[in-house]
Tab-separated table of C-alpha atoms and ligand atoms in Angstrom:
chain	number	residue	atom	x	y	z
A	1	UNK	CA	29.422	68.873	94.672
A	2	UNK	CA	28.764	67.140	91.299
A	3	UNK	CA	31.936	67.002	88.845
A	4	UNK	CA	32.036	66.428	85.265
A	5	UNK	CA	35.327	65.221	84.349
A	6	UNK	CA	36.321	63.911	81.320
A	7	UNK	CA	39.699	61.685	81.345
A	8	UNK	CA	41.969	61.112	78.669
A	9	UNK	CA	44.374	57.613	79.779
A	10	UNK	CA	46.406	58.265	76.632
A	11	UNK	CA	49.301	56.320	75.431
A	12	UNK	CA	51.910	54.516	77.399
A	13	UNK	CA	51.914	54.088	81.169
A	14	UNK	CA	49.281	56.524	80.989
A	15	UNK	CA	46.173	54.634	81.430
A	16	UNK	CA	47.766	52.562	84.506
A	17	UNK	CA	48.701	55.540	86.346
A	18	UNK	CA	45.301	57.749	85.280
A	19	UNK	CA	43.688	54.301	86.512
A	20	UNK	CA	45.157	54.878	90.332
A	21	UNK	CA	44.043	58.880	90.326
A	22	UNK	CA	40.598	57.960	89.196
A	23	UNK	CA	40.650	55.339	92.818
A	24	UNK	CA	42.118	58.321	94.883
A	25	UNK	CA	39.291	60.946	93.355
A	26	UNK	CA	36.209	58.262	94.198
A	27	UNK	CA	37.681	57.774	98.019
A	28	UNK	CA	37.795	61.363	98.159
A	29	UNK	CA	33.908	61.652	96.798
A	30	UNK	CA	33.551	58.828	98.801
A	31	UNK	CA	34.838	60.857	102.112
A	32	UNK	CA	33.296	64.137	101.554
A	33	UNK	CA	30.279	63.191	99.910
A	34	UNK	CA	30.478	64.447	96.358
A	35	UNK	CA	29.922	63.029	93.146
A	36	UNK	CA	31.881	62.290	90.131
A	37	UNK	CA	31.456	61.353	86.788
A	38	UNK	CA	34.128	60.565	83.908
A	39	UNK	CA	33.667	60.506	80.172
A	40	UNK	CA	36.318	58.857	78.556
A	41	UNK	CA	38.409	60.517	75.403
A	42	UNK	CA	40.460	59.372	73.319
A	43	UNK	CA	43.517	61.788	72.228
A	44	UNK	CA	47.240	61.154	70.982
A	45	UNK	CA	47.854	57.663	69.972
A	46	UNK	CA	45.292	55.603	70.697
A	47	UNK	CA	43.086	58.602	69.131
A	48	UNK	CA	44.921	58.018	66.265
A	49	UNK	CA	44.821	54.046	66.336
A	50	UNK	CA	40.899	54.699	66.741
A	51	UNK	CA	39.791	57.281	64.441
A	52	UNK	CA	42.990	57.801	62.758
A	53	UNK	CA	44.027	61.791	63.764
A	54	UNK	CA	45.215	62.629	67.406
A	55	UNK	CA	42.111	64.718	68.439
A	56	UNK	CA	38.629	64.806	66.600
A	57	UNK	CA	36.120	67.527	67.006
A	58	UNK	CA	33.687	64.828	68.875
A	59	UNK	CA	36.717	64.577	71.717
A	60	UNK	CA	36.832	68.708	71.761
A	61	UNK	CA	33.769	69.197	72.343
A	62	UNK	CA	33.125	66.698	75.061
A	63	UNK	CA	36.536	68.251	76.519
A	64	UNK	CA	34.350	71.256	76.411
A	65	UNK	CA	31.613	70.119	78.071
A	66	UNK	CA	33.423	68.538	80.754
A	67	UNK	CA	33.909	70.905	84.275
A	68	UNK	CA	37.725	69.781	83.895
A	69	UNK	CA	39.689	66.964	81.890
A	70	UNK	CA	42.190	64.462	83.841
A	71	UNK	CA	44.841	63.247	81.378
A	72	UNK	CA	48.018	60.649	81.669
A	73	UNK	CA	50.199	61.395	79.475
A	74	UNK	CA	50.521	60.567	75.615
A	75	UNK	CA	52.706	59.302	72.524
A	76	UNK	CA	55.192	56.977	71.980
A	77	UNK	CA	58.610	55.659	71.145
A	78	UNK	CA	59.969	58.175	68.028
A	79	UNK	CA	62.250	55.839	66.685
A	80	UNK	CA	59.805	52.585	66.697
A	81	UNK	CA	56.100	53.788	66.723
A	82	UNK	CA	53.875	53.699	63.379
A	83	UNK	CA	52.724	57.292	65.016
A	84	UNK	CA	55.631	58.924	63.595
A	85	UNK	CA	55.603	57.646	60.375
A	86	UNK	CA	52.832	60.177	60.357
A	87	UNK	CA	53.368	63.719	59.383
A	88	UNK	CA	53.441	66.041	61.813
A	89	UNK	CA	50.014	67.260	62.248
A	90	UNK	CA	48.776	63.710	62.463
A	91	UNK	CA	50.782	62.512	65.253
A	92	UNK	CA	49.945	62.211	69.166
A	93	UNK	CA	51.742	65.588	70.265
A	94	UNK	CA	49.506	67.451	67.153
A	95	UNK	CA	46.500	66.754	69.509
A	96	UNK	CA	47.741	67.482	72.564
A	97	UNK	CA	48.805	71.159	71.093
A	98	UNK	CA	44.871	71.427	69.230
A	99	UNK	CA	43.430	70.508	72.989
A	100	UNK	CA	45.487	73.074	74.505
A	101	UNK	CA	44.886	75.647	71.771
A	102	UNK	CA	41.084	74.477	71.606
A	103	UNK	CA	40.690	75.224	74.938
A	104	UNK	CA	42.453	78.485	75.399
A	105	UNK	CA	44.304	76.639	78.084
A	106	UNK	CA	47.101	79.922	78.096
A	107	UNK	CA	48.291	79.428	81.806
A	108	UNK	CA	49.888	76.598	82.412
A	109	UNK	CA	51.319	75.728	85.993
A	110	UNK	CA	54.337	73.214	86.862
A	111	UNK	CA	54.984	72.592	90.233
A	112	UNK	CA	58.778	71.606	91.139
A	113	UNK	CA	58.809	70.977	94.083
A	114	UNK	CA	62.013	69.425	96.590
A	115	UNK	CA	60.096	66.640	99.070
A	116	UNK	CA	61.959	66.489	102.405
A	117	UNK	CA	61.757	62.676	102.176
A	118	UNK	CA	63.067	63.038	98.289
A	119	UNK	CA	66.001	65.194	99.292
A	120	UNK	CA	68.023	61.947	98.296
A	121	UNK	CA	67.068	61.803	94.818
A	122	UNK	CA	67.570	65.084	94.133
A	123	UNK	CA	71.242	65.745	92.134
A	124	UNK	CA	72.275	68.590	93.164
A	125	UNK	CA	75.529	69.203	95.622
A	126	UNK	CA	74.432	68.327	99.416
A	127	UNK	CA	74.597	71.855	100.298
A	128	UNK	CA	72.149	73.036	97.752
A	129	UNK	CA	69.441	70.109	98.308
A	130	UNK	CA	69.546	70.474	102.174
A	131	UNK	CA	68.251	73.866	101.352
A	132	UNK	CA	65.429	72.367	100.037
A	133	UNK	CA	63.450	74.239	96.966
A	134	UNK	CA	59.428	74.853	95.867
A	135	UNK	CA	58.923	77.001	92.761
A	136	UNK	CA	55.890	77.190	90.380
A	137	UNK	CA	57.119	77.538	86.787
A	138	UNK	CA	54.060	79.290	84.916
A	139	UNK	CA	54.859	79.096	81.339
A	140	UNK	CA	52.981	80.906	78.658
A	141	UNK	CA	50.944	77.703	76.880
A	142	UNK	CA	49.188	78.987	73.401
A	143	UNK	CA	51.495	81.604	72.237
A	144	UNK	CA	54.870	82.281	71.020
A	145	UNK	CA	56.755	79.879	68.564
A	146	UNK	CA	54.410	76.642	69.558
A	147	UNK	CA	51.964	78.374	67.570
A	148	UNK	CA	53.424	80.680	64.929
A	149	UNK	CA	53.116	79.946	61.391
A	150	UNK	CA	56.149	78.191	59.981
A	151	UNK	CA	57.144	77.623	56.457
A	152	UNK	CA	59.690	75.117	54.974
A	153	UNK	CA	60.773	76.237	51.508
A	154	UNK	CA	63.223	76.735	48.895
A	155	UNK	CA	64.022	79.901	48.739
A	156	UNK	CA	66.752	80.488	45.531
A	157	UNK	CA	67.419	76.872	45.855
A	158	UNK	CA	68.123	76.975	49.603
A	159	UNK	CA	66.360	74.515	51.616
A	160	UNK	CA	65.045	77.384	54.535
A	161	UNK	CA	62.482	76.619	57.615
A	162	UNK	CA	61.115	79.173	59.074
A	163	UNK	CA	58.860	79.499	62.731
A	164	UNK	CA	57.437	82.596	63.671
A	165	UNK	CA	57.585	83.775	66.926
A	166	UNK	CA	54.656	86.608	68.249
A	167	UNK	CA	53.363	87.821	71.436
A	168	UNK	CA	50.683	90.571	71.905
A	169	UNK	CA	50.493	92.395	74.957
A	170	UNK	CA	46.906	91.054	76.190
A	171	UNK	CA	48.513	87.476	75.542
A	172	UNK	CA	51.604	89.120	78.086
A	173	UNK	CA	49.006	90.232	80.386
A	174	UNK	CA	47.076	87.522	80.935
A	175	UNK	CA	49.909	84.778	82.099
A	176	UNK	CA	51.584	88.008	83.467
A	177	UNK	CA	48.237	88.500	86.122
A	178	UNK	CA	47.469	84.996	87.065
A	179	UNK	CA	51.326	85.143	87.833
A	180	UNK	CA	51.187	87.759	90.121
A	181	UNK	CA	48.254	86.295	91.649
A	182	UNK	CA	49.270	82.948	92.652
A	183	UNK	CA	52.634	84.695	93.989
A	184	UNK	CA	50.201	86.635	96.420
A	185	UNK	CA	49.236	82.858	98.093
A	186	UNK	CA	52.711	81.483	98.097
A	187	UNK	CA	56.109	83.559	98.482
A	188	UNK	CA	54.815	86.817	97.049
A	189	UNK	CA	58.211	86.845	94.382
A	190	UNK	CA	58.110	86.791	90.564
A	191	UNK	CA	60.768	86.189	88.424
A	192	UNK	CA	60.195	87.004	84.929
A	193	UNK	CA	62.302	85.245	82.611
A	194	UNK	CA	63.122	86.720	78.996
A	195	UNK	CA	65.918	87.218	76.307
A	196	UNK	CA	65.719	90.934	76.531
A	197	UNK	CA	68.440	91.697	75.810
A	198	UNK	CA	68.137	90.124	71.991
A	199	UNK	CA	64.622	89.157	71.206
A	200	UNK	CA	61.762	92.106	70.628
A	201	UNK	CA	58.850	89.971	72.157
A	202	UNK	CA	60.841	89.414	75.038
A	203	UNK	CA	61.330	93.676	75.073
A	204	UNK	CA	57.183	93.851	75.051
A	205	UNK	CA	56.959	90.736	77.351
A	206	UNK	CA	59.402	92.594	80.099
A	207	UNK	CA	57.276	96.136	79.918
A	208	UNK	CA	53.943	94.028	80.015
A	209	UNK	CA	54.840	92.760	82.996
A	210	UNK	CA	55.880	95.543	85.042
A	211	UNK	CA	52.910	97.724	83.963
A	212	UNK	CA	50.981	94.183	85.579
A	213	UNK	CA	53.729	94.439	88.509
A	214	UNK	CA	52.336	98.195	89.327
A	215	UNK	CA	49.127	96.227	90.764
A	216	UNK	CA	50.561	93.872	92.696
A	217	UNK	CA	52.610	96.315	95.334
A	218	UNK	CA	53.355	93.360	97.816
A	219	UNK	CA	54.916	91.027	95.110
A	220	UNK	CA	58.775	91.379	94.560
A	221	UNK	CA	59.527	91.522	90.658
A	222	UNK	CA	62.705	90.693	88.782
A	223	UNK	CA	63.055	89.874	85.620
A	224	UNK	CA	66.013	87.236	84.507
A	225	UNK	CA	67.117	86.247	81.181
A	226	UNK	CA	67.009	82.655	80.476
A	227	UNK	CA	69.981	81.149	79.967
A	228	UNK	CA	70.874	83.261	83.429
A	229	UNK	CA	67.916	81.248	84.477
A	230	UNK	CA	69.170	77.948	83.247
A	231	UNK	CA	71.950	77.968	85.004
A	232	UNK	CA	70.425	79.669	88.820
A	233	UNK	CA	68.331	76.083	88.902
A	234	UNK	CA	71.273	74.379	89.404
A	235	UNK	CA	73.236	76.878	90.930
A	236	UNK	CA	70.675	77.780	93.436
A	237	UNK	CA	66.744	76.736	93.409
A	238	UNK	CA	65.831	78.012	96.255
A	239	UNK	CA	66.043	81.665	95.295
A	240	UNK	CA	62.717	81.196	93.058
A	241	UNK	CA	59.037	81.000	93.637
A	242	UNK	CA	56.996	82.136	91.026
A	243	UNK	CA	59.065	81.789	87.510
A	244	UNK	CA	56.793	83.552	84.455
A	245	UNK	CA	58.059	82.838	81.335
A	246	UNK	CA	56.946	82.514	77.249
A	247	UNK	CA	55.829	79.028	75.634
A	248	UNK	CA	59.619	77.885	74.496
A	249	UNK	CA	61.485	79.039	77.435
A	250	UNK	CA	59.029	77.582	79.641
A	251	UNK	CA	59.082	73.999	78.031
A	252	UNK	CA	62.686	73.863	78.892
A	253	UNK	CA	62.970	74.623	81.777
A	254	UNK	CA	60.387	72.920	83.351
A	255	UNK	CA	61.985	70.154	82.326
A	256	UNK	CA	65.475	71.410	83.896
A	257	UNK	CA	63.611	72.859	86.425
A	258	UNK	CA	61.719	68.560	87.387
A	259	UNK	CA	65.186	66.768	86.518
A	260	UNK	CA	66.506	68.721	89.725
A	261	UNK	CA	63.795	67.463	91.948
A	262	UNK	CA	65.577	64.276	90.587
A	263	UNK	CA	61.783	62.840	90.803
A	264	UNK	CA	59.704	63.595	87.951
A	265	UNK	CA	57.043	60.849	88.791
A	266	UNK	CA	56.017	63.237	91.272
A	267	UNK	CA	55.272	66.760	89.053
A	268	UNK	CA	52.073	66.980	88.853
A	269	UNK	CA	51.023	70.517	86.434
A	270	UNK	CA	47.540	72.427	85.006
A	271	UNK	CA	46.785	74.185	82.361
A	272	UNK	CA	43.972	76.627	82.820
A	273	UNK	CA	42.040	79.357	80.516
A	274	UNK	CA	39.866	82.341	81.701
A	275	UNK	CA	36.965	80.302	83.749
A	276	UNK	CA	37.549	77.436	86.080
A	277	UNK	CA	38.414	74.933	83.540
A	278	UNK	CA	41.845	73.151	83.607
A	279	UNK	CA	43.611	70.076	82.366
A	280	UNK	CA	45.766	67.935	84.641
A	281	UNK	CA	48.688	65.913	83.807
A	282	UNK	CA	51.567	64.506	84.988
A	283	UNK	CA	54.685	66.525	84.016
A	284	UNK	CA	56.055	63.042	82.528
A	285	UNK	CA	55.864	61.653	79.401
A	286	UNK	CA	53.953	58.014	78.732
A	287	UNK	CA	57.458	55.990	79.214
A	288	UNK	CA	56.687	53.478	76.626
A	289	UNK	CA	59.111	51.534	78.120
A	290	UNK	CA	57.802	50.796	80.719
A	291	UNK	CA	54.146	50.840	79.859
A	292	UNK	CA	52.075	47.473	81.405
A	293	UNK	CA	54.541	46.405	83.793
A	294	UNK	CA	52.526	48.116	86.629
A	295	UNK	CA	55.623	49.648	87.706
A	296	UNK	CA	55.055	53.234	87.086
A	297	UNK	CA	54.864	55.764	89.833
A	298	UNK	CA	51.222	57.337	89.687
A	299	UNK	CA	51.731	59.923	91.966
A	300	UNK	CA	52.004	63.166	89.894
A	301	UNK	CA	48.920	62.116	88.009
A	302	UNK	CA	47.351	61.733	91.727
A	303	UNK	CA	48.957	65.126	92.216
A	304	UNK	CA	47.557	66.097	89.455
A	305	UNK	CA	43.851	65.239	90.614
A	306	UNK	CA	44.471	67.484	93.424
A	307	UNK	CA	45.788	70.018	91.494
A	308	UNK	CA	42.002	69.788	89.837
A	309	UNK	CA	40.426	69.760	92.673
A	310	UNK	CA	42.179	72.814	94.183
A	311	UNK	CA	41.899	74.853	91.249
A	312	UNK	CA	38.928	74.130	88.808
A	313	UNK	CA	36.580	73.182	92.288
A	314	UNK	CA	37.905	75.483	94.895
A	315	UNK	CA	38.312	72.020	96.943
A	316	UNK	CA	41.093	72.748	99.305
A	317	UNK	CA	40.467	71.108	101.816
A	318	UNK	CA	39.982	67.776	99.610
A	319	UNK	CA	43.038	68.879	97.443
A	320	UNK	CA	44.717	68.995	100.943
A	321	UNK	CA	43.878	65.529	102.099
A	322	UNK	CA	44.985	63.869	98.675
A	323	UNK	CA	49.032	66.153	99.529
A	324	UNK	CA	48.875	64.798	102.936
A	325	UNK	CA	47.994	61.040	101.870
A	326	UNK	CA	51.489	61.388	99.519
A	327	UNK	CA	53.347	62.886	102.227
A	328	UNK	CA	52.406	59.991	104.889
A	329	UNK	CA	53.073	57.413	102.104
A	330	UNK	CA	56.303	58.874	101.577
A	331	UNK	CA	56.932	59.208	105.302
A	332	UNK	CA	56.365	55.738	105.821
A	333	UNK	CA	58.948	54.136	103.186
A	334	UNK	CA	56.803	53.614	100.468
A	335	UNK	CA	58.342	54.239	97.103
A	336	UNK	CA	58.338	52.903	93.642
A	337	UNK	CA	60.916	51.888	92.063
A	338	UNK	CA	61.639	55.583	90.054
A	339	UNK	CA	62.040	56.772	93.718
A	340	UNK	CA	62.969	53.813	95.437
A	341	UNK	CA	66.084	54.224	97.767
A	342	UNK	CA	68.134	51.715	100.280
A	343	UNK	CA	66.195	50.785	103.134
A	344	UNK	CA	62.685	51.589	101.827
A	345	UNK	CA	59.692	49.141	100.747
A	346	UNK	CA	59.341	48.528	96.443
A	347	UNK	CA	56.149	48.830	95.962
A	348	UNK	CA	54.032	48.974	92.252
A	349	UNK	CA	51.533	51.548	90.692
A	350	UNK	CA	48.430	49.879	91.983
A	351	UNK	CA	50.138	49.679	95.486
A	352	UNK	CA	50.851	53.238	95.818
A	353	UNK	CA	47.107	54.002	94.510
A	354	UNK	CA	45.898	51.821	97.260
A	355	UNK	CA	47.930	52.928	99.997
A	356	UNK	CA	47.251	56.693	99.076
A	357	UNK	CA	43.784	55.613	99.251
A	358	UNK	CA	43.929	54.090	102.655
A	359	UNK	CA	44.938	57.778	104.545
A	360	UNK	CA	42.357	59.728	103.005
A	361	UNK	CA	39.622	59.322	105.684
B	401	IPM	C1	55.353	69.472	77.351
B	401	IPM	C2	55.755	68.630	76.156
B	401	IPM	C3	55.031	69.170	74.938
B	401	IPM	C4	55.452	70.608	74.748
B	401	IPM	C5	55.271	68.351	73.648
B	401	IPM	C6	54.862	66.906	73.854
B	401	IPM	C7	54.596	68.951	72.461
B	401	IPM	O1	57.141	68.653	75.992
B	401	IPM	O2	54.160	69.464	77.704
B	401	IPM	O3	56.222	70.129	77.920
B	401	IPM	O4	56.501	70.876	74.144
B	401	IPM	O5	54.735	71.495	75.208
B	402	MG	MG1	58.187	69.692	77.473
């Protein structure tokens, strides 16, 4: 098969660990004969340091063009980067919302998943991690607050913000189907996560979801409201498989949702639209701190490239071969140092891209 993909490094450790995903994806071409090629775009801050916004139209359209984008992961440090001296629109996260708005990328998928080998790392009581956890989180990514219109004014000389949150039912429907049908290959459960009980979009989101529900007999519905939700990830993971939820409620937990797999170097996520287009990423940010020291654990970008090839190819059984090369890595002792744990071998981003490499035959 002949891929198109376009790559984005971005800011950050993103280039080193984008660098080890790009060596996985040409052993795999390499091993079942197909062929790649990458365009390189520039988005976020070096977009910015380039052409001085965080996305031009030149980088959307060759996004467009592409059959699916790879990214790292983009932006900087708040408090010291010349980035955020920018106003908002102009800095890195502004083009990372225009790509995902540009590309009607609406579904977007987060994996949090507990590894057996990981089980260590993971904070939760004993009890709780030894029953182990795999959810998909599938948050709502174009919608909602992220992309209402907001206002800062005086209004009789009261300083007053204002962010406007909307959903419409085919935006419900949408996220609500793809839900229900990635449930149907994994656990067959959805939980549907709202504020019901306060917010009207959350009232439309819930009845948009069971009228979806009504076609998906087999899948078990229930709908949760989210600070319920907040605290059932710590409380007890392993009750959830598929987790639907809006663009805000999503974001956070997510994040809650990775900080209990106590390993968010491994998250790997996609963001898809209507046809077989997707964008990849690491669920991590570009840990400026820690950016050129070759330290950074590239596996949820590599993750990520399967993720790609799984979904925007239909390349499982290459997809599976890149899951089984992290599993043996793991299996062996290799960790870096994010992950690292007494009695296993320290190893560096280039290391882990290279060993990956070496079990994909
Ligand atoms: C994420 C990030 C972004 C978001 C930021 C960088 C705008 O937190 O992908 O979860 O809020 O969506
Ligand atoms: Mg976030």
């Amino acid at each position: 098969m002949e891929m198109k993909i376009g790559v984005i490094k971005g800011d950050g450790i993103g280039p080193e660990i984008v660098d080890e995903a790009l060596k996985v994806l040409n052993k795999v071409a390499e091993v079942y004969g197909h062929s790649l090629s990458y365009t390189q775009l520039l988005m976020g801050g070096a977009s910015i340091d380039e052409y001085g916004v965080p996305l031009t139209d030149e980088t959307l359209k060759l996004a467009k063009e592409s059959d699916a984008v790879l990214m790292g992961s983009i932006g900087g440090d708040a408090k010291t980067s010349p980035w955020y001296q920018l106003e908002p629109s102009k800095r890195p996260e502004a083009g990372l919302l225009a790509l995902r708005k540009g590309l009607n990328l609406f579904a977007n998928l987060r994996p949090a998943v507990l590894y057996e080998e990981l089980k260590g790392a993971c904070p939760l009581k004993e009890e709780i991690a030894d029953r182990g956890f795999d959810m998909m989180i599938m948050r709502e990514l174009t919608g909602g607050l992220y992309f209402g219109a907001r206002s800062t004014e005086m209004i009789d000389g009261v300083l007053t913000a204002k962010d406007e949150l909307t959903y419409n039912e085919n935006e419900i429907r949408r996220i609500a189907v793809r839900a229900f049908d990635i449930a149907m290959k994994r656990r067959k459960k959805v939980t549907s996560v709202d504020k019901a009980n306060v917010l009207d979009s959350s009232r439309l989101w819930r009845k948009i979801v069971e009228e979806t529900a009504a076609d998906y007999p087999e899948v078990e519905l229930e709908h949760m409201l989210v600070d319920n939700c907040a605290m059932q990830l710590v409380k007890d993971p392993a009750q959830f498989d598929v987790v639907l939820t809006e663009n805000m409620f999503g974001d956070i937990l997510s994040d809650e949702a990775s900080m209990v797999t106590g390993s968010i170097g491994m998250l790997a996520s996609a963001s898809l639209n209507e046809t077989k287009f997707g964008l990849y990423e690491p669920s991590g940010g570009s840990a400026p701190d820690i950016a050129g020291k070759g330290i950074a654990n590239p596996i949820a970008t590599i993750l990520s490239a399967a993720m790609m090839l799984r979904y925007s190819f239909d390349l499982d059984r290459e997809a599976d071969a890149i899951e089984k090369a992290v599993a043996d890595v793991l299996r062996d002792g290799y960790r870096t140092i994010d992950i690292m744990s007494e009695g296993k071998r320290q190893i560096g981003t280039r290391e882990m891209g290279d060993r990956i490499c070496s079990y994909i035959m």
